[in-house]
């Protein structure tokens, strides 16, 4: 009896499984309502329930947990309370976001309403036609002016597809202990890279340990730290005639490498520099005293102990203050079922007061709405934003030509390898053969036009 | 009556297969199909779709392949050996059931509960110049005030040693638990008989305990061997991608870090297949050497 039962149960299990997989034919009885004309003598108020909308905002910005928490709780929650629209905020890598939306566009099942994208990747989205024109939307905003500095690829053939919401540049940050070693007569606000190198070497000699922080872990920010210095030495910004960023072996690049190699040969970098993926922690732990890094990260450190650090613009070179400048912008995904709600969110995020709130709350990004600057106050983050604006307005800035290369991570790796082989393990001189070899690797990564 | 018997006999034979079918279908869809797809992909040229060995040529000529193979081999040999002996030692201690053995077991198992990312982050924080490890050494007087050990700076060998130590710290408890379970299943009478016949602790251990523990040791070592070949997360938390290449880290590198390189799909596919073959061979060789097959064949 038991065996029969077991057999029967097994058979039922298999049949159920197969039945679940099989296509179903469903008979549905439909009741067709009969239309009637009813004469109403008095006005009746009928409460209409509007279903709550949920927007999906995918972002490659605000990856650090603290920034995410701030953006969700301090920025999106008030919007949800104001409009009744729920925002599902997802942080995702730029490449993965693009792949995900590609699938949605190909299948016609669009579930992502807005994308918050790094400006180096704007062209992926506009070339693929995945984002909607925003001119009509933007023209209705009379209380704000979007700074044109980041319009490249956000505006294509006169049509705007992305609205930038924040920007970033590179700044110098020093632990005040490092100021004791600042060469005499040097003005921190007009520091040159050669003075920066002298300063770093003086610290290393005085402390018996290097204190300069760059990101030595591959594929992080070294390319931008180096790129900013190379622009200062005369490298052209991306998109301009060669040699232009990114470049390894040109004369301006070699001059920048020589300056970094000088620091390396004097053991001026912190001893564990190859394990650093972000300079915030080493600066806060005082393992590093000196860095030229992303302004939001500088803001994070500075805001943690204002009295302990000094902030200045990025150092300059013969060509001026060079910096890599990035921005993040929002676009509305083609085929979204929530277009009006998406426009509402876009309008909210670009309000001048919200712009300041976002950019201050996430460490000190630069607001990209001109009127937002009126809201800057006197606290440490405001100072970071002012310094960053100074660099943005007066510096030699370059965008990131990500779409010119097969893979930006592989481009970063070329610069990381030169840093390890020539700057850290070298003798303080420039190995032109090594630079030429690296340049060949870089050129091989270019997308054939 | 005969028909009834035949039907019962048939039912008895079919039932196990019927019960297994759902799992079989699940594995077919979610395991066999992607694995086969990957195998096929590794033999195809992504642009032409033609049969090609290009993935393997690319991997074998990759300058990081030999270092990745060497680093993986070093991690596997040293960490599996070290982890096995330390875990066996701990299991033998706990088996003696001394006062506080349960608390010791609980403490020893704590690292097992941590995910590899947390382990990597915790140790990275500890190993930085101003981290808790140097602070601890200062506190207990092993390190004079003002002196520091740069744990994270140095050669490939130093980094490999750190990775092996950190991995061992996390993995030893799981090996220990398996061995302890095996030890607890050995009837006490057998060991007692060993002592009655004049054996000391080490003789009993060598002649009775370890031979009886052999199936458990095989399970523990094979599982550990496979896991050690697949180490990657701790490596990238400590040093990032590409600084200390290991085989599985290469797969993740091409799949996640540089996915848009023209060669990335082929490199990821090639490395995946090579790791699969190495894992299978390593497990087979170990089982063969440890006599697992001959014992089964012998009944």
mmCIF file of N, CA, C and O in Angstrom, chain A residues 3-4 6-7 9-11 13-14 17-18 93-96 98-99 124 208-209 211 215-220 270-272 274-277 285-287 406-410 413 416-417 419-420 445, chain B residues 4 7-8 10-12 14-15 17-19 21-22 25 64 124-125 127-131 148 150-154 159 236-243 250 253 256-264:
data_model
loop_
_atom_site.group_PDB
_atom_site.id
_atom_site.type_symbol
_atom_site.label_atom_id
_atom_site.label_comp_id
_atom_site.label_asym_id
_atom_site.label_seq_id
_atom_site.Cartn_x
_atom_site.Cartn_y
_atom_site.Cartn_z
ATOM 1 N N UNK A 3 3.910 1.458 -1.023
ATOM 2 C CA UNK A 3 4.626 1.591 -2.289
ATOM 3 C C UNK A 3 3.714 2.213 -3.325
ATOM 4 O O UNK A 3 4.132 3.058 -4.120
ATOM 5 N N UNK A 4 2.458 1.789 -3.299
ATOM 6 C CA UNK A 4 1.510 2.343 -4.268
ATOM 7 C C UNK A 4 1.350 3.849 -4.042
ATOM 8 O O UNK A 4 1.308 4.635 -4.970
ATOM 9 N N UNK A 6 3.510 5.874 -2.645
ATOM 10 C CA UNK A 6 4.723 6.571 -3.067
ATOM 11 C C UNK A 6 4.739 6.750 -4.573
ATOM 12 O O UNK A 6 5.041 7.815 -5.099
ATOM 13 N N UNK A 7 4.374 5.647 -5.273
ATOM 14 C CA UNK A 7 4.354 5.674 -6.728
ATOM 15 C C UNK A 7 3.358 6.751 -7.211
ATOM 16 O O UNK A 7 3.666 7.562 -8.093
ATOM 17 N N UNK A 9 2.221 9.321 -5.574
ATOM 18 C CA UNK A 9 2.697 10.672 -5.249
ATOM 19 C C UNK A 9 3.733 11.154 -6.249
ATOM 20 O O UNK A 9 3.701 12.293 -6.721
ATOM 21 N N UNK A 10 4.670 10.246 -6.594
ATOM 22 C CA UNK A 10 5.720 10.606 -7.552
ATOM 23 C C UNK A 10 5.104 10.939 -8.900
ATOM 24 O O UNK A 10 5.493 11.913 -9.550
ATOM 25 N N UNK A 11 4.129 10.114 -9.310
ATOM 26 C CA UNK A 11 3.478 10.362 -10.594
ATOM 27 C C UNK A 11 2.770 11.713 -10.591
ATOM 28 O O UNK A 11 2.886 12.481 -11.541
ATOM 29 N N UNK A 13 3.528 14.294 -8.801
ATOM 30 C CA UNK A 13 4.552 15.338 -8.808
ATOM 31 C C UNK A 13 5.036 15.626 -10.221
ATOM 32 O O UNK A 13 5.125 16.774 -10.664
ATOM 33 N N UNK A 14 5.329 14.536 -10.960
ATOM 34 C CA UNK A 14 5.845 14.693 -12.320
ATOM 35 C C UNK A 14 4.778 15.292 -13.229
ATOM 36 O O UNK A 14 5.044 16.224 -13.996
ATOM 37 N N UNK A 17 4.374 18.917 -12.572
ATOM 38 C CA UNK A 17 5.490 19.692 -13.106
ATOM 39 C C UNK A 17 5.348 19.889 -14.608
ATOM 40 O O UNK A 17 5.501 20.991 -15.133
ATOM 41 N N UNK A 18 5.016 18.780 -15.292
ATOM 42 C CA UNK A 18 4.851 18.862 -16.747
ATOM 43 C C UNK A 18 3.669 19.759 -17.092
ATOM 44 O O UNK A 18 3.731 20.542 -18.031
ATOM 45 N N UNK A 93 26.503 49.542 -12.382
ATOM 46 C CA UNK A 93 27.647 49.937 -13.207
ATOM 47 C C UNK A 93 27.160 50.450 -14.563
ATOM 48 O O UNK A 93 26.171 49.940 -15.108
ATOM 49 N N UNK A 94 27.867 51.435 -15.107
ATOM 50 C CA UNK A 94 27.462 52.056 -16.371
ATOM 51 C C UNK A 94 27.247 51.052 -17.494
ATOM 52 O O UNK A 94 26.250 51.118 -18.221
ATOM 53 N N UNK A 95 28.181 50.100 -17.617
ATOM 54 C CA UNK A 95 28.089 49.103 -18.701
ATOM 55 C C UNK A 95 26.864 48.220 -18.502
ATOM 56 O O UNK A 95 26.131 47.920 -19.453
ATOM 57 N N UNK A 96 26.641 47.808 -17.243
ATOM 58 C CA UNK A 96 25.514 46.910 -16.956
ATOM 59 C C UNK A 96 24.184 47.623 -17.182
ATOM 60 O O UNK A 96 23.226 47.021 -17.669
ATOM 61 N N UNK A 98 23.587 50.033 -19.298
ATOM 62 C CA UNK A 98 23.370 50.150 -20.740
ATOM 63 C C UNK A 98 22.890 48.805 -21.311
ATOM 64 O O UNK A 98 21.947 48.763 -22.105
ATOM 65 N N UNK A 99 23.522 47.715 -20.877
ATOM 66 C CA UNK A 99 23.120 46.383 -21.364
ATOM 67 C C UNK A 99 21.675 46.081 -20.960
ATOM 68 O O UNK A 99 20.898 45.524 -21.739
ATOM 69 N N UNK A 124 26.987 56.811 -25.761
ATOM 70 C CA UNK A 124 26.450 55.446 -25.919
ATOM 71 C C UNK A 124 24.931 55.527 -26.059
ATOM 72 O O UNK A 124 24.332 54.875 -26.896
ATOM 73 N N UNK A 208 60.673 60.156 7.163
ATOM 74 C CA UNK A 208 61.208 58.805 6.930
ATOM 75 C C UNK A 208 60.184 57.895 6.275
ATOM 76 O O UNK A 208 60.329 56.666 6.271
ATOM 77 N N UNK A 209 59.158 58.485 5.709
ATOM 78 C CA UNK A 209 58.078 57.691 5.113
ATOM 79 C C UNK A 209 57.307 58.583 4.132
ATOM 80 O O UNK A 209 57.007 59.732 4.466
ATOM 81 N N UNK A 211 54.291 60.226 2.003
ATOM 82 C CA UNK A 211 52.940 60.567 2.474
ATOM 83 C C UNK A 211 52.003 60.977 1.337
ATOM 84 O O UNK A 211 50.923 61.494 1.602
ATOM 85 N N UNK A 215 45.788 56.523 -6.194
ATOM 86 C CA UNK A 215 45.158 55.200 -6.124
ATOM 87 C C UNK A 215 46.008 54.193 -6.907
ATOM 88 O O UNK A 215 46.008 54.193 -8.134
ATOM 89 N N UNK A 216 46.737 53.369 -6.163
ATOM 90 C CA UNK A 216 47.642 52.404 -6.786
ATOM 91 C C UNK A 216 46.962 51.114 -7.206
ATOM 92 O O UNK A 216 47.499 50.344 -8.005
ATOM 93 N N UNK A 217 45.774 50.851 -6.656
ATOM 94 C CA UNK A 217 45.032 49.654 -7.075
ATOM 95 C C UNK A 217 44.593 49.875 -8.531
ATOM 96 O O UNK A 217 44.081 50.943 -8.857
ATOM 97 N N UNK A 218 44.832 48.895 -9.390
ATOM 98 C CA UNK A 218 44.532 49.109 -10.813
ATOM 99 C C UNK A 218 43.072 49.476 -11.074
ATOM 100 O O UNK A 218 42.171 49.071 -10.350
ATOM 101 N N UNK A 219 42.897 50.228 -12.140
ATOM 102 C CA UNK A 219 41.583 50.613 -12.657
ATOM 103 C C UNK A 219 40.753 51.464 -11.705
ATOM 104 O O UNK A 219 39.532 51.365 -11.684
ATOM 105 N N UNK A 220 41.439 52.272 -10.927
ATOM 106 C CA UNK A 220 40.713 53.217 -10.076
ATOM 107 C C UNK A 220 40.919 54.620 -10.652
ATOM 108 O O UNK A 220 40.557 54.847 -11.789
ATOM 109 N N UNK A 270 53.099 56.975 -0.209
ATOM 110 C CA UNK A 270 52.914 56.165 0.999
ATOM 111 C C UNK A 270 53.302 54.705 0.700
ATOM 112 O O UNK A 270 53.058 54.225 -0.424
ATOM 113 N N UNK A 271 53.932 54.014 1.642
ATOM 114 C CA UNK A 271 54.501 52.689 1.345
ATOM 115 C C UNK A 271 53.484 51.687 0.792
ATOM 116 O O UNK A 271 53.833 50.822 0.007
ATOM 117 N N UNK A 272 52.221 51.807 1.222
ATOM 118 C CA UNK A 272 51.221 50.833 0.766
ATOM 119 C C UNK A 272 50.389 51.376 -0.392
ATOM 120 O O UNK A 272 49.251 50.972 -0.589
ATOM 121 N N UNK A 274 50.197 50.830 -3.434
ATOM 122 C CA UNK A 274 49.631 49.879 -4.404
ATOM 123 C C UNK A 274 48.350 49.221 -3.899
ATOM 124 O O UNK A 274 47.663 48.529 -4.645
ATOM 125 N N UNK A 275 48.047 49.395 -2.620
ATOM 126 C CA UNK A 275 46.815 48.823 -2.072
ATOM 127 C C UNK A 275 45.734 49.859 -1.859
ATOM 128 O O UNK A 275 44.696 49.560 -1.275
ATOM 129 N N UNK A 276 45.978 51.076 -2.331
ATOM 130 C CA UNK A 276 45.000 52.153 -2.108
ATOM 131 C C UNK A 276 44.022 52.223 -3.278
ATOM 132 O O UNK A 276 44.436 52.372 -4.422
ATOM 133 N N UNK A 277 42.731 52.070 -2.972
ATOM 134 C CA UNK A 277 41.742 52.188 -4.044
ATOM 135 C C UNK A 277 40.947 53.488 -3.927
ATOM 136 O O UNK A 277 40.105 53.792 -4.774
ATOM 137 N N UNK A 285 43.127 58.382 8.070
ATOM 138 C CA UNK A 285 43.944 57.644 9.051
ATOM 139 C C UNK A 285 45.311 58.292 9.242
ATOM 140 O O UNK A 285 46.128 57.796 10.007
ATOM 141 N N UNK A 286 45.586 59.331 8.471
ATOM 142 C CA UNK A 286 46.861 60.058 8.485
ATOM 143 C C UNK A 286 48.026 59.224 7.983
ATOM 144 O O UNK A 286 49.192 59.546 8.240
ATOM 145 N N UNK A 287 47.736 58.169 7.253
ATOM 146 C CA UNK A 287 48.824 57.433 6.595
ATOM 147 C C UNK A 287 49.300 58.240 5.388
ATOM 148 O O UNK A 287 50.419 58.096 4.941
ATOM 149 N N UNK A 406 37.701 50.725 -26.773
ATOM 150 C CA UNK A 406 36.919 49.490 -26.588
ATOM 151 C C UNK A 406 36.424 49.372 -25.151
ATOM 152 O O UNK A 406 35.272 49.053 -24.904
ATOM 153 N N UNK A 407 37.344 49.601 -24.209
ATOM 154 C CA UNK A 407 36.992 49.417 -22.800
ATOM 155 C C UNK A 407 37.817 50.393 -21.960
ATOM 156 O O UNK A 407 39.053 50.377 -22.029
ATOM 157 N N UNK A 408 37.153 51.232 -21.194
ATOM 158 C CA UNK A 408 37.853 52.263 -20.431
ATOM 159 C C UNK A 408 38.692 51.647 -19.309
ATOM 160 O O UNK A 408 39.742 52.169 -18.942
ATOM 161 N N UNK A 409 38.243 50.529 -18.766
ATOM 162 C CA UNK A 409 39.015 49.845 -17.722
ATOM 163 C C UNK A 409 40.383 49.430 -18.252
ATOM 164 O O UNK A 409 41.400 49.538 -17.553
ATOM 165 N N UNK A 410 40.430 48.973 -19.503
ATOM 166 C CA UNK A 410 41.703 48.565 -20.099
ATOM 167 C C UNK A 410 42.595 49.783 -20.342
ATOM 168 O O UNK A 410 43.825 49.691 -20.237
ATOM 169 N N UNK A 413 44.241 50.639 -17.144
ATOM 170 C CA UNK A 413 45.280 49.656 -16.802
ATOM 171 C C UNK A 413 46.627 50.038 -17.430
ATOM 172 O O UNK A 413 47.681 49.803 -16.828
ATOM 173 N N UNK A 416 48.094 52.495 -15.141
ATOM 174 C CA UNK A 416 48.429 51.851 -13.860
ATOM 175 C C UNK A 416 49.748 51.085 -13.973
ATOM 176 O O UNK A 416 50.563 51.095 -13.053
ATOM 177 N N UNK A 417 49.924 50.403 -15.105
ATOM 178 C CA UNK A 417 51.145 49.614 -15.292
ATOM 179 C C UNK A 417 52.384 50.506 -15.370
ATOM 180 O O UNK A 417 53.426 50.175 -14.799
ATOM 181 N N UNK A 419 52.681 53.396 -13.999
ATOM 182 C CA UNK A 419 52.901 53.906 -12.639
ATOM 183 C C UNK A 419 53.711 52.889 -11.824
ATOM 184 O O UNK A 419 54.699 53.235 -11.175
ATOM 185 N N UNK A 420 53.291 51.634 -11.889
ATOM 186 C CA UNK A 420 53.978 50.613 -11.090
ATOM 187 C C UNK A 420 55.422 50.400 -11.588
ATOM 188 O O UNK A 420 56.357 50.376 -10.795
ATOM 189 N N UNK A 445 43.753 49.960 -28.287
ATOM 190 C CA UNK A 445 42.421 49.885 -27.654
ATOM 191 C C UNK A 445 41.412 50.832 -28.292
ATOM 192 O O UNK A 445 40.230 50.799 -27.967
ATOM 193 N N UNK B 4 -0.629 -8.119 -11.037
ATOM 194 C CA UNK B 4 -0.504 -7.198 -9.886
ATOM 195 C C UNK B 4 0.950 -7.132 -9.402
ATOM 196 O O UNK B 4 1.500 -6.077 -9.127
ATOM 197 N N UNK B 7 3.072 -5.264 -11.872
ATOM 198 C CA UNK B 7 2.829 -3.815 -11.755
ATOM 199 C C UNK B 7 3.550 -3.253 -10.526
ATOM 200 O O UNK B 7 4.159 -2.180 -10.583
ATOM 201 N N UNK B 8 3.482 -4.007 -9.417
ATOM 202 C CA UNK B 8 4.161 -3.549 -8.186
ATOM 203 C C UNK B 8 5.662 -3.489 -8.401
ATOM 204 O O UNK B 8 6.339 -2.542 -7.963
ATOM 205 N N UNK B 10 7.211 -3.088 -11.266
ATOM 206 C CA UNK B 10 7.507 -1.969 -12.166
ATOM 207 C C UNK B 10 7.482 -0.645 -11.402
ATOM 208 O O UNK B 10 8.376 0.199 -11.549
ATOM 209 N N UNK B 11 6.449 -0.538 -10.554
ATOM 210 C CA UNK B 11 6.325 0.687 -9.748
ATOM 211 C C UNK B 11 7.540 0.892 -8.876
ATOM 212 O O UNK B 11 8.064 2.002 -8.771
ATOM 213 N N UNK B 12 8.006 -0.198 -8.296
ATOM 214 C CA UNK B 12 9.167 -0.124 -7.401
ATOM 215 C C UNK B 12 10.408 0.345 -8.164
ATOM 216 O O UNK B 12 11.216 1.111 -7.648
ATOM 217 N N UNK B 14 10.385 2.110 -11.043
ATOM 218 C CA UNK B 14 10.233 3.446 -11.653
ATOM 219 C C UNK B 14 10.263 4.574 -10.614
ATOM 220 O O UNK B 14 10.777 5.646 -10.870
ATOM 221 N N UNK B 15 9.717 4.282 -9.432
ATOM 222 C CA UNK B 15 9.551 5.339 -8.422
ATOM 223 C C UNK B 15 10.795 6.193 -8.193
ATOM 224 O O UNK B 15 10.721 7.420 -8.240
ATOM 225 N N UNK B 17 13.198 6.916 -10.109
ATOM 226 C CA UNK B 17 13.460 7.760 -11.275
ATOM 227 C C UNK B 17 12.464 8.920 -11.332
ATOM 228 O O UNK B 17 12.813 10.054 -11.653
ATOM 229 N N UNK B 18 11.198 8.584 -11.024
ATOM 230 C CA UNK B 18 10.170 9.632 -11.040
ATOM 231 C C UNK B 18 10.487 10.715 -10.014
ATOM 232 O O UNK B 18 10.323 11.902 -10.261
ATOM 233 N N UNK B 19 10.965 10.285 -8.849
ATOM 234 C CA UNK B 19 11.273 11.239 -7.802
ATOM 235 C C UNK B 19 12.459 12.135 -8.170
ATOM 236 O O UNK B 19 12.555 13.278 -7.746
ATOM 237 N N UNK B 21 13.237 12.968 -11.292
ATOM 238 C CA UNK B 21 12.998 13.748 -12.521
ATOM 239 C C UNK B 21 12.947 15.267 -12.287
ATOM 240 O O UNK B 21 13.610 16.014 -13.012
ATOM 241 N N UNK B 22 12.200 15.776 -11.281
ATOM 242 C CA UNK B 22 12.175 17.240 -11.113
ATOM 243 C C UNK B 22 13.561 17.853 -10.924
ATOM 244 O O UNK B 22 13.889 18.850 -11.534
ATOM 245 N N UNK B 25 15.404 17.731 -14.215
ATOM 246 C CA UNK B 25 14.976 18.796 -15.143
ATOM 247 C C UNK B 25 15.572 20.133 -14.718
ATOM 248 O O UNK B 25 16.082 20.897 -15.538
ATOM 249 N N UNK B 64 49.664 37.088 -18.382
ATOM 250 C CA UNK B 64 49.250 36.851 -16.998
ATOM 251 C C UNK B 64 48.897 35.382 -16.728
ATOM 252 O O UNK B 64 48.621 35.020 -15.591
ATOM 253 N N UNK B 124 42.135 43.867 5.623
ATOM 254 C CA UNK B 124 42.766 45.026 4.977
ATOM 255 C C UNK B 124 42.850 46.190 5.964
ATOM 256 O O UNK B 124 43.861 46.879 6.049
ATOM 257 N N UNK B 125 41.777 46.373 6.732
ATOM 258 C CA UNK B 125 41.784 47.426 7.750
ATOM 259 C C UNK B 125 42.861 47.140 8.792
ATOM 260 O O UNK B 125 43.560 48.049 9.239
ATOM 261 N N UNK B 127 45.602 45.366 8.362
ATOM 262 C CA UNK B 127 46.969 45.308 7.842
ATOM 263 C C UNK B 127 47.506 46.653 7.363
ATOM 264 O O UNK B 127 48.669 46.760 7.001
ATOM 265 N N UNK B 128 46.660 47.680 7.336
ATOM 266 C CA UNK B 128 47.176 48.992 6.924
ATOM 267 C C UNK B 128 48.187 49.482 7.959
ATOM 268 O O UNK B 128 48.223 48.980 9.088
ATOM 269 N N UNK B 129 48.977 50.468 7.559
ATOM 270 C CA UNK B 129 50.085 50.909 8.426
ATOM 271 C C UNK B 129 49.596 51.318 9.813
ATOM 272 O O UNK B 129 50.215 50.978 10.819
ATOM 273 N N UNK B 130 48.490 52.058 9.853
ATOM 274 C CA UNK B 130 47.946 52.463 11.158
ATOM 275 C C UNK B 130 46.771 51.566 11.563
ATOM 276 O O UNK B 130 45.877 52.006 12.265
ATOM 277 N N UNK B 131 46.769 50.335 11.104
ATOM 278 C CA UNK B 131 45.649 49.416 11.364
ATOM 279 C C UNK B 131 45.716 48.750 12.717
ATOM 280 O O UNK B 131 46.671 48.956 13.490
ATOM 281 N N UNK B 148 56.711 50.718 12.552
ATOM 282 C CA UNK B 148 55.534 50.156 11.886
ATOM 283 C C UNK B 148 55.945 49.002 11.000
ATOM 284 O O UNK B 148 57.071 48.984 10.475
ATOM 285 N N UNK B 150 54.940 47.417 7.474
ATOM 286 C CA UNK B 150 54.139 47.689 6.275
ATOM 287 C C UNK B 150 53.673 46.358 5.701
ATOM 288 O O UNK B 150 54.245 45.833 4.751
ATOM 289 N N UNK B 151 52.623 45.826 6.296
ATOM 290 C CA UNK B 151 52.148 44.495 5.912
ATOM 291 C C UNK B 151 51.767 44.428 4.434
ATOM 292 O O UNK B 151 51.999 43.434 3.774
ATOM 293 N N UNK B 152 51.142 45.495 3.967
ATOM 294 C CA UNK B 152 50.593 45.457 2.603
ATOM 295 C C UNK B 152 51.581 45.930 1.541
ATOM 296 O O UNK B 152 51.234 45.991 0.369
ATOM 297 N N UNK B 153 52.771 46.313 1.952
ATOM 298 C CA UNK B 153 53.757 46.741 0.959
ATOM 299 C C UNK B 153 54.769 45.622 0.773
ATOM 300 O O UNK B 153 55.155 44.975 1.735
ATOM 301 N N UNK B 154 55.177 45.400 -0.447
ATOM 302 C CA UNK B 154 56.212 44.400 -0.635
ATOM 303 C C UNK B 154 55.995 43.522 -1.829
ATOM 304 O O UNK B 154 55.183 43.820 -2.711
ATOM 305 N N UNK B 159 52.653 39.100 -0.491
ATOM 306 C CA UNK B 159 51.203 39.195 -0.667
ATOM 307 C C UNK B 159 50.572 37.804 -0.717
ATOM 308 O O UNK B 159 49.496 37.573 -0.172
ATOM 309 N N UNK B 236 41.301 40.244 -4.672
ATOM 310 C CA UNK B 236 41.003 41.579 -5.214
ATOM 311 C C UNK B 236 40.662 42.588 -4.119
ATOM 312 O O UNK B 236 40.893 43.775 -4.293
ATOM 313 N N UNK B 237 40.124 42.109 -3.006
ATOM 314 C CA UNK B 237 39.880 43.062 -1.902
ATOM 315 C C UNK B 237 41.220 43.604 -1.382
ATOM 316 O O UNK B 237 41.366 44.774 -1.096
ATOM 317 N N UNK B 238 42.226 42.731 -1.336
ATOM 318 C CA UNK B 238 43.523 43.151 -0.801
ATOM 319 C C UNK B 238 44.361 43.952 -1.794
ATOM 320 O O UNK B 238 44.938 44.966 -1.453
ATOM 321 N N UNK B 239 44.434 43.483 -3.045
ATOM 322 C CA UNK B 239 45.359 44.142 -3.988
ATOM 323 C C UNK B 239 44.707 44.597 -5.285
ATOM 324 O O UNK B 239 45.374 45.161 -6.140
ATOM 325 N N UNK B 240 43.426 44.349 -5.443
ATOM 326 C CA UNK B 240 42.753 44.753 -6.687
ATOM 327 C C UNK B 240 43.026 43.755 -7.806
ATOM 328 O O UNK B 240 43.747 42.769 -7.619
ATOM 329 N N UNK B 241 42.449 44.035 -8.955
ATOM 330 C CA UNK B 241 42.634 43.142 -10.103
ATOM 331 C C UNK B 241 44.036 43.302 -10.690
ATOM 332 O O UNK B 241 44.618 44.379 -10.641
ATOM 333 N N UNK B 242 44.544 42.212 -11.224
ATOM 334 C CA UNK B 242 45.761 42.182 -12.061
ATOM 335 C C UNK B 242 47.090 42.302 -11.324
ATOM 336 O O UNK B 242 48.125 42.002 -11.908
ATOM 337 N N UNK B 243 47.125 42.754 -10.088
ATOM 338 C CA UNK B 243 48.409 42.872 -9.395
ATOM 339 C C UNK B 243 48.949 41.504 -8.990
ATOM 340 O O UNK B 243 50.140 41.280 -8.986
ATOM 341 N N UNK B 250 41.147 36.036 -13.083
ATOM 342 C CA UNK B 250 41.248 36.384 -14.511
ATOM 343 C C UNK B 250 39.873 36.297 -15.193
ATOM 344 O O UNK B 250 39.534 37.105 -16.040
ATOM 345 N N UNK B 253 37.955 39.227 -14.051
ATOM 346 C CA UNK B 253 38.544 40.427 -14.652
ATOM 347 C C UNK B 253 37.985 40.638 -16.065
ATOM 348 O O UNK B 253 37.510 41.731 -16.390
ATOM 349 N N UNK B 256 33.982 41.110 -15.816
ATOM 350 C CA UNK B 256 33.400 42.239 -15.083
ATOM 351 C C UNK B 256 34.167 43.546 -15.244
ATOM 352 O O UNK B 256 33.561 44.604 -15.282
ATOM 353 N N UNK B 257 35.491 43.470 -15.293
ATOM 354 C CA UNK B 257 36.278 44.699 -15.268
ATOM 355 C C UNK B 257 36.537 45.284 -16.652
ATOM 356 O O UNK B 257 36.580 46.492 -16.816
ATOM 357 N N UNK B 258 36.773 44.430 -17.631
ATOM 358 C CA UNK B 258 37.017 44.934 -18.995
ATOM 359 C C UNK B 258 36.093 44.208 -19.976
ATOM 360 O O UNK B 258 36.548 43.629 -20.974
ATOM 361 N N UNK B 259 34.777 44.227 -19.718
ATOM 362 C CA UNK B 259 33.873 43.381 -20.512
ATOM 363 C C UNK B 259 33.756 43.805 -21.969
ATOM 364 O O UNK B 259 33.332 43.009 -22.799
ATOM 365 N N UNK B 260 34.138 45.055 -22.277
ATOM 366 C CA UNK B 260 33.944 45.525 -23.654
ATOM 367 C C UNK B 260 35.174 45.372 -24.534
ATOM 368 O O UNK B 260 35.150 45.743 -25.700
ATOM 369 N N UNK B 261 36.257 44.833 -23.979
ATOM 370 C CA UNK B 261 37.416 44.550 -24.828
ATOM 371 C C UNK B 261 37.004 43.515 -25.865
ATOM 372 O O UNK B 261 36.270 42.572 -25.545
ATOM 373 N N UNK B 262 37.528 43.651 -27.083
ATOM 374 C CA UNK B 262 37.152 42.695 -28.136
ATOM 375 C C UNK B 262 37.440 41.245 -27.738
ATOM 376 O O UNK B 262 36.706 40.340 -28.093
ATOM 377 N N UNK B 263 38.545 41.065 -27.003
ATOM 378 C CA UNK B 263 38.951 39.694 -26.674
ATOM 379 C C UNK B 263 38.321 39.172 -25.381
ATOM 380 O O UNK B 263 38.495 38.002 -25.045
ATOM 381 N N UNK B 264 37.596 40.034 -24.649
ATOM 382 C CA UNK B 264 37.130 39.620 -23.319
ATOM 383 C C UNK B 264 36.254 38.369 -23.302
ATOM 384 O O UNK B 264 36.468 37.478 -22.472
#
